[in-house]
PDB file of C-alpha atoms in Angstrom:
ATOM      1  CA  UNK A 202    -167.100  -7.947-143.342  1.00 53.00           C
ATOM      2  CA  UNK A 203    -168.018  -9.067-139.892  1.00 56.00           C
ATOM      3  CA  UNK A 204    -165.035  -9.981-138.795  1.00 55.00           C
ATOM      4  CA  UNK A 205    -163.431  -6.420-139.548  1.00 52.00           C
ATOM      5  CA  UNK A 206    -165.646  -4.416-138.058  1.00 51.00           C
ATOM      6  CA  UNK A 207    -165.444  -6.730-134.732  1.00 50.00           C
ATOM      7  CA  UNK A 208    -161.568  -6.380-135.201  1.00 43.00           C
ATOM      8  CA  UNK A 209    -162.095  -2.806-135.324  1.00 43.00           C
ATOM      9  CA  UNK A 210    -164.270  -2.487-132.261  1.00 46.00           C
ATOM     10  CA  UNK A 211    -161.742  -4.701-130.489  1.00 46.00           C
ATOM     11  CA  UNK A 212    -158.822  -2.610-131.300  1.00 43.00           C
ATOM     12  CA  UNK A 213    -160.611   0.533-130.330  1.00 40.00           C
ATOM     13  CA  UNK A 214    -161.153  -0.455-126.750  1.00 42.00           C
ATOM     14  CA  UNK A 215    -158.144  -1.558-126.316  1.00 40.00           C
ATOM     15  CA  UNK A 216    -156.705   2.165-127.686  1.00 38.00           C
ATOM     16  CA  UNK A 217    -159.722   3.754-125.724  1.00 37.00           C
ATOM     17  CA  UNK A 218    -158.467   2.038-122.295  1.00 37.00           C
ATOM     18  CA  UNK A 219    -154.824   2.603-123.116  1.00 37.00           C
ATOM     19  CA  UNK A 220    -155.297   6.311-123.305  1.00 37.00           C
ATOM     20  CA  UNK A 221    -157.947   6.342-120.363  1.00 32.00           C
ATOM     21  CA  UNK A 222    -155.214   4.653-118.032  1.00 34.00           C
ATOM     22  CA  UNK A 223    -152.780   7.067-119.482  1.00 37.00           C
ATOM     23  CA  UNK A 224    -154.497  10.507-118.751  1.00 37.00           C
ATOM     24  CA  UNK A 225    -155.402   8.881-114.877  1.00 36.00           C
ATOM     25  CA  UNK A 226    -150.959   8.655-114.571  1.00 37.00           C
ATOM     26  CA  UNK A 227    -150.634  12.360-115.585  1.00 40.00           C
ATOM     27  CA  UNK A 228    -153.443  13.662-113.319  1.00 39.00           C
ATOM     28  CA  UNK A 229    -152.245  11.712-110.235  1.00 41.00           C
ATOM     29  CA  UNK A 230    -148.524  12.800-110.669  1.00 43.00           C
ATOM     30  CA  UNK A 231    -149.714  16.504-111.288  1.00 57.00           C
ATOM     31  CA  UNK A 232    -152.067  16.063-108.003  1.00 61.00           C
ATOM     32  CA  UNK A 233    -149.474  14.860-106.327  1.00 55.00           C
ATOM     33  CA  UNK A 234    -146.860  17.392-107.543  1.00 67.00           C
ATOM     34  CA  UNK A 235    -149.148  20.027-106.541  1.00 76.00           C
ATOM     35  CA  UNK A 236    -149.814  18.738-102.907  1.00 87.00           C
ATOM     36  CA  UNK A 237    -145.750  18.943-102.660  1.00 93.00           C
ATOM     37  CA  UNK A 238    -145.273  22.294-103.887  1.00 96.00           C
ATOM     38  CA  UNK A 239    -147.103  23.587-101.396  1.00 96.00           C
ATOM     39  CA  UNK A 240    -144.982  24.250 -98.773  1.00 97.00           C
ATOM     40  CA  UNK A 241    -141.209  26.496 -98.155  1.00 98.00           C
ATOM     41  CA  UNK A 242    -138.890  25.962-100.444  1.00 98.00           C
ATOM     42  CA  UNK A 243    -135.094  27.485 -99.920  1.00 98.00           C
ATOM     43  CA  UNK A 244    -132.565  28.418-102.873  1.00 98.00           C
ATOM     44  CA  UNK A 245    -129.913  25.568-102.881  1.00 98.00           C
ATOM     45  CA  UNK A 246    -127.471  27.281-104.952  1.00 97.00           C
ATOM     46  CA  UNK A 247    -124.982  24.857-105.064  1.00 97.00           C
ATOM     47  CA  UNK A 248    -126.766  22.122-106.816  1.00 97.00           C
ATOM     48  CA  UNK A 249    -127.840  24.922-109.737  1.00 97.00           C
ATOM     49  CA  UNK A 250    -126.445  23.734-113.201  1.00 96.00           C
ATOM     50  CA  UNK A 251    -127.548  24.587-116.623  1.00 93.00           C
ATOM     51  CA  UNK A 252    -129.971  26.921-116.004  1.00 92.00           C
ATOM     52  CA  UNK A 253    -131.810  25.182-113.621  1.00 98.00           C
ATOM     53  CA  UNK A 254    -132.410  25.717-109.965  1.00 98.00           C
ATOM     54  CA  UNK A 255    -132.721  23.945-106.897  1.00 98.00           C
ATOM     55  CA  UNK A 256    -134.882  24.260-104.149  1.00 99.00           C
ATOM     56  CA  UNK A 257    -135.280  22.171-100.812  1.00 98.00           C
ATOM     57  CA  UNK A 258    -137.407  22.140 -97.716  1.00 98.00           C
ATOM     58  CA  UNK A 259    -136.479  24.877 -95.486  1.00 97.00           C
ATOM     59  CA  UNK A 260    -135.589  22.428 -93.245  1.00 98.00           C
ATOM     60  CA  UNK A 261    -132.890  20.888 -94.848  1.00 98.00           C
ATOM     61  CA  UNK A 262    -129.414  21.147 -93.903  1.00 97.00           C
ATOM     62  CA  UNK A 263    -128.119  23.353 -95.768  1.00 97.00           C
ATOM     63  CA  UNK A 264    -124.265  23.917 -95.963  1.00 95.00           C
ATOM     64  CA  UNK A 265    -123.345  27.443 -94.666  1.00 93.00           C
ATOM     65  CA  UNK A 266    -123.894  30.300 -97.134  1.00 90.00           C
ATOM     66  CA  UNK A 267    -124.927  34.028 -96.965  1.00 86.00           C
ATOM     67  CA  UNK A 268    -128.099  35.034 -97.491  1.00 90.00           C
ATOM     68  CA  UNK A 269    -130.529  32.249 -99.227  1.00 95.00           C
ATOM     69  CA  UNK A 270    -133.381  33.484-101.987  1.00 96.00           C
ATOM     70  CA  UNK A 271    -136.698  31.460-100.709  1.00 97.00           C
ATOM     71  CA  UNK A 272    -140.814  30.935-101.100  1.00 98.00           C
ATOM     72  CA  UNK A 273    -143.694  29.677 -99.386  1.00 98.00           C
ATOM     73  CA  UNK A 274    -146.211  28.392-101.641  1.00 98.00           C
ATOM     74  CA  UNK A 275    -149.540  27.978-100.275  1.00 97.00           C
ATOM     75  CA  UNK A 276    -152.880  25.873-101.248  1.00 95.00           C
ATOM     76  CA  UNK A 277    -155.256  28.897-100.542  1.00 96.00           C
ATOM     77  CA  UNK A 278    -153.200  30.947-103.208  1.00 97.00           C
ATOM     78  CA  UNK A 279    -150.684  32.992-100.870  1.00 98.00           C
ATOM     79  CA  UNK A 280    -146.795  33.372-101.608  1.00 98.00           C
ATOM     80  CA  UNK A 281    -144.188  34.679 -99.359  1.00 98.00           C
ATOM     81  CA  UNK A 282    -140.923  35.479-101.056  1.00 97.00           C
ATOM     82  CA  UNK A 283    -138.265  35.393 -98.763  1.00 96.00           C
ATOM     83  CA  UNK A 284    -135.622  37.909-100.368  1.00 94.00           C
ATOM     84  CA  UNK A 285    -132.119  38.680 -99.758  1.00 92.00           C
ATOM     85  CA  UNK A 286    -132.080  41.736 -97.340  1.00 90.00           C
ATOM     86  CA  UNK A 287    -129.561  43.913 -96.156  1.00 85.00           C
ATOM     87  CA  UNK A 288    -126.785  41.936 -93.341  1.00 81.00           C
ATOM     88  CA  UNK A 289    -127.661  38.581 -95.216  1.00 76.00           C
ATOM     89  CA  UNK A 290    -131.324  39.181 -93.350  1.00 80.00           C
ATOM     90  CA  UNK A 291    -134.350  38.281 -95.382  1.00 87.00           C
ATOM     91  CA  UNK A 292    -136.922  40.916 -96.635  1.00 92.00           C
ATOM     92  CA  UNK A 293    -140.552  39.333 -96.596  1.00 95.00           C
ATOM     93  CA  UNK A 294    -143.292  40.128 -99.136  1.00 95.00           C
ATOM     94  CA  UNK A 295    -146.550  38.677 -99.229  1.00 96.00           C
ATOM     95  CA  UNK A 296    -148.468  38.247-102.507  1.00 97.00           C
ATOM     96  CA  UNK A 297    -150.777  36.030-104.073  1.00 98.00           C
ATOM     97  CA  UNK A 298    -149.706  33.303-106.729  1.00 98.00           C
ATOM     98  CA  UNK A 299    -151.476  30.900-109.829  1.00 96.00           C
ATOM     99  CA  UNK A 300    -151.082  28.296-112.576  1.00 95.00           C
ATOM    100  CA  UNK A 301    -149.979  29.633-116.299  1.00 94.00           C
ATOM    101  CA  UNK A 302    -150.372  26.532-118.029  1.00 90.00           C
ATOM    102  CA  UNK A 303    -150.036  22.901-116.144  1.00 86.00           C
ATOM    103  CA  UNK A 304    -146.447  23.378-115.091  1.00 91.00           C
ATOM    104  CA  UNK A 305    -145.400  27.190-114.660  1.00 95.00           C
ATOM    105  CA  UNK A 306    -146.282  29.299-111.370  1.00 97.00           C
ATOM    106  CA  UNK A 307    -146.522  32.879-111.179  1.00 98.00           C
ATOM    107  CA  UNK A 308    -146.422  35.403-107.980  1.00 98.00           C
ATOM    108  CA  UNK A 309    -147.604  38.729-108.228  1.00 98.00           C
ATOM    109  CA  UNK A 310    -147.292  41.333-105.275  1.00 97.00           C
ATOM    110  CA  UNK A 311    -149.390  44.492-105.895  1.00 93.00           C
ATOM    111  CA  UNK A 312    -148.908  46.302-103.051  1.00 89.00           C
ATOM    112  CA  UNK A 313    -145.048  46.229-103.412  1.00 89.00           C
ATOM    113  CA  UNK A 314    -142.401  47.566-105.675  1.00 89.00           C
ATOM    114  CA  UNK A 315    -141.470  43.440-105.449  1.00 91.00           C
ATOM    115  CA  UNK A 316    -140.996  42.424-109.502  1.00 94.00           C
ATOM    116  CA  UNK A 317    -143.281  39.369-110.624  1.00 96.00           C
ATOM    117  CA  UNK A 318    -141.297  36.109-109.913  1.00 95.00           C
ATOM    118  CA  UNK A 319    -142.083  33.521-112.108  1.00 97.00           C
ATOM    119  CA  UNK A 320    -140.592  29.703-112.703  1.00 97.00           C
ATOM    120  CA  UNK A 321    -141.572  26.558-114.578  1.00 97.00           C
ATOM    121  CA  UNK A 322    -141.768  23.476-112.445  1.00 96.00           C
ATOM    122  CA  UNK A 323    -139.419  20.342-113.708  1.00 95.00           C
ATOM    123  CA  UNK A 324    -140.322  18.028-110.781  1.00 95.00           C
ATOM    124  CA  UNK A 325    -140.922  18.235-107.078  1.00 95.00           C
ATOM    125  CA  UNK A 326    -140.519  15.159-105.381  1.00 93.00           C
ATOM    126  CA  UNK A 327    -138.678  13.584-102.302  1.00 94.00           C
ATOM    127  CA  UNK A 328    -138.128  17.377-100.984  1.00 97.00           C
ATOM    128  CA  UNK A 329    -136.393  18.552-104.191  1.00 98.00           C
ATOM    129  CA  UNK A 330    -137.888  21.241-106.281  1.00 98.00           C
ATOM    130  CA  UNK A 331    -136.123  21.809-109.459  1.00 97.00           C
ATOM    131  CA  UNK A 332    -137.541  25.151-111.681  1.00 98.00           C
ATOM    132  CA  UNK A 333    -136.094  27.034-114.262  1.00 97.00           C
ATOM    133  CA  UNK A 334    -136.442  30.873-113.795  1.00 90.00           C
TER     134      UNK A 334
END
């Protein structure tokens, strides 16, 4: 009897760490996805497929292209959309953004006309942002 219920024990730390090591991966990756999503991120249309889409760094080199859909995502809970305007210009608006869930972001801007813009995050890493809308 003994010897099953120290088998048991045994068994159960070693599930107890597993799982304890596992939820310590998830929250650094999330910390660290969030700490890269803050920043200005630029439509890359061409890489789109499947539904997805592609953002990079504004200060990638992009391949010439008229007018370019973009964000600014910021820590303190800011977001600048940077629309399409008129003469391939861009038309700022300033609104405020926040988590739904652990992977979706949405931006609201109440003192616009400026529809809610919403995406779910699929990874953000190396200057890539890939969402679906």
């Amino acid at each position: 009897m003994i010897n099953k219920i120290q088998l048991f024990q045994k068994h159960f730390h070693l599930v107890f760490i597993s799982i304890l090591l596992l939820s310590c991966q998830a929250t650094q990756k999330t910390s660290t996805t969030q700490a890269a999503l803050f920043n200005h991120w630029v439509h890359s249309h061409e890489e789109d497929s499947e539904g997805l889409s592609y953002y990079r760094l504004h200060n990638y080199a992009f391949p010439r292209s008229r007018g370019r859909l973009g964000f600014e995502i910021s820590k303190d809970g800011e977001f600048v959309l940077y629309a399409i305007a008129a003469a391939d210009g861009q038309n700022r608006q300033v609104g405020t953004w926040h988590y739904a869930g652990s992977d979706s972001v949405v931006a609201q801007f109440p003192l616009t006309n400026t529809p809610q813009f919403s995406f779910k995050i699929l990874s953000c890493e190396n200057g890539l942002l890939k969402i679906r809308h």
